[in-house]
Every structure is written in C-alpha cells, then in structure tokens.
C-alpha cells in the first residue's frame, strides 16, 4: 500500500534562503536605493532653487520700480 500523505506536507530537501543571506544582493540594492534617493533629492533641490531664484528676481523688479 502506498503512502497517501500529500507531498506538500513534507519540508523541502534544501532549506530556503532567509532575508539577508545574500550580502551582495543587499549591497547592490542599497546602492541602487541611494542612487535613486540622491537623484530625487537633487531634483527637489533644483526645483526649490529655481523657485527661489524666480521669486528673488520678481522681488528685485518690484523693489526696483
């Protein structure tokens, strides 16, 4: 008589990797996240500087006239 226990009840032969086991993957992921963060911050800083520059120019025109 065959064993009728389903295959999915038994644990796998090889243990699965847990989060943090792949150090190189974590390093690459962290570097990519830092690049995205720096690009986003650079874009936000550019927007703030351009708005402040336009405001300063308009203030100078208003005070100069």
PDB file of C-alpha atoms in Angstrom:
ATOM      1  CA  UNK A   1       0.000   0.000   0.000  1.00  0.00           C
ATOM      2  CA  UNK A   2       1.339   3.451  -0.955  1.00  0.00           C
ATOM      3  CA  UNK A   3       1.777   6.314   1.460  1.00  0.00           C
ATOM      4  CA  UNK A   4      -1.160   8.665   0.789  1.00  0.00           C
ATOM      5  CA  UNK A   5       0.341  11.685   2.553  1.00  0.00           C
ATOM      6  CA  UNK A   6       0.465  14.680   0.150  1.00  0.00           C
ATOM      7  CA  UNK A   7       3.883  15.881  -0.998  1.00  0.00           C
ATOM      8  CA  UNK A   8       3.414  19.416   0.307  1.00  0.00           C
ATOM      9  CA  UNK A   9       3.300  18.304   3.939  1.00  0.00           C
ATOM     10  CA  UNK A  10       6.949  17.244   3.892  1.00  0.00           C
ATOM     11  CA  UNK A  11       9.554  20.016   4.200  1.00  0.00           C
ATOM     12  CA  UNK A  12      11.771  20.656   1.166  1.00  0.00           C
ATOM     13  CA  UNK A  13      15.117  18.869   0.987  1.00  0.00           C
ATOM     14  CA  UNK A  14      17.096  22.108   0.722  1.00  0.00           C
ATOM     15  CA  UNK A  15      16.428  24.911   3.186  1.00  0.00           C
ATOM     16  CA  UNK A  16      15.206  28.139   1.607  1.00  0.00           C
ATOM     17  CA  UNK A  17      17.261  31.291   1.909  1.00  0.00           C
ATOM     18  CA  UNK A  18      16.177  33.790   4.502  1.00  0.00           C
ATOM     19  CA  UNK A  19      16.232  37.541   4.076  1.00  0.00           C
ATOM     20  CA  UNK A  20      19.748  38.873   4.462  1.00  0.00           C
ATOM     21  CA  UNK A  21      21.540  35.737   3.343  1.00  0.00           C
ATOM     22  CA  UNK A  22      22.690  37.318   0.082  1.00  0.00           C
ATOM     23  CA  UNK A  23      25.174  40.027   1.092  1.00  0.00           C
ATOM     24  CA  UNK A  24      25.997  41.077  -2.467  1.00  0.00           C
ATOM     25  CA  UNK A  25      22.310  41.447  -3.317  1.00  0.00           C
ATOM     26  CA  UNK A  26      21.767  43.581  -0.239  1.00  0.00           C
ATOM     27  CA  UNK A  27      24.748  45.762  -1.142  1.00  0.00           C
ATOM     28  CA  UNK A  28      23.585  46.264  -4.728  1.00  0.00           C
ATOM     29  CA  UNK A  29      20.051  47.010  -3.530  1.00  0.00           C
ATOM     30  CA  UNK A  30      21.319  49.569  -1.024  1.00  0.00           C
ATOM     31  CA  UNK A  31      23.478  51.257  -3.673  1.00  0.00           C
ATOM     32  CA  UNK A  32      20.567  51.439  -6.108  1.00  0.00           C
ATOM     33  CA  UNK A  33      18.320  52.906  -3.438  1.00  0.00           C
ATOM     34  CA  UNK A  34      20.975  55.505  -2.581  1.00  0.00           C
ATOM     35  CA  UNK A  35      21.301  56.488  -6.250  1.00  0.00           C
ATOM     36  CA  UNK A  36      17.535  56.902  -6.587  1.00  0.00           C
ATOM     37  CA  UNK A  37      17.409  58.902  -3.359  1.00  0.00           C
ATOM     38  CA  UNK A  38      20.247  61.223  -4.407  1.00  0.00           C
ATOM     39  CA  UNK A  39      18.681  61.836  -7.833  1.00  0.00           C
ATOM     40  CA  UNK A  40      15.329  62.625  -6.220  1.00  0.00           C
ATOM     41  CA  UNK A  41      16.945  64.991  -3.714  1.00  0.00           C
ATOM     42  CA  UNK A  42      18.927  66.692  -6.474  1.00  0.00           C
ATOM     43  CA  UNK A  43      15.747  67.210  -8.495  1.00  0.00           C
ATOM     44  CA  UNK A  44      13.901  68.603  -5.463  1.00  0.00           C
ATOM     45  CA  UNK A  45      16.790  70.948  -4.632  1.00  0.00           C
ATOM     46  CA  UNK A  46      16.869  72.183  -8.244  1.00  0.00           C
ATOM     47  CA  UNK A  47      13.133  72.925  -8.092  1.00  0.00           C
ATOM     48  CA  UNK A  48      13.491  74.825  -4.805  1.00  0.00           C
ATOM     49  CA  UNK A  49      16.448  76.873  -6.086  1.00  0.00           C
ATOM     50  CA  UNK A  50      14.670  77.724  -9.342  1.00  0.00           C
ATOM     51  CA  UNK A  51      11.521  78.855  -7.488  1.00  0.00           C
ATOM     52  CA  UNK A  52      13.558  80.921  -5.035  1.00  0.00           C
ATOM     53  CA  UNK A  53      15.555  82.460  -7.890  1.00  0.00           C
ATOM     54  CA  UNK A  54      12.374  83.445  -9.718  1.00  0.00           C
ATOM     55  CA  UNK A  55      10.930  84.861  -6.516  1.00  0.00           C
ATOM     56  CA  UNK A  56      14.119  86.837  -5.836  1.00  0.00           C
ATOM     57  CA  UNK A  57      14.115  88.234  -9.390  1.00  0.00           C
ATOM     58  CA  UNK A  58      10.464  89.270  -9.127  1.00  0.00           C
ATOM     59  CA  UNK A  59      11.135  90.858  -5.729  1.00  0.00           C
ATOM     60  CA  UNK A  60      14.029  92.836  -7.211  1.00  0.00           C
ATOM     61  CA  UNK A  61      11.873  94.040 -10.089  1.00  0.00           C
ATOM     62  CA  UNK A  62       9.128  95.050  -7.666  1.00  0.00           C
ATOM     63  CA  UNK A  63      11.515  96.904  -5.348  1.00  0.00           C
ATOM     64  CA  UNK A  64      13.476  98.466  -8.205  1.00  0.00           C
ATOM     65  CA  UNK A  65      10.486 100.153  -9.819  1.00  0.00           C
TER      66      UNK A  65
END
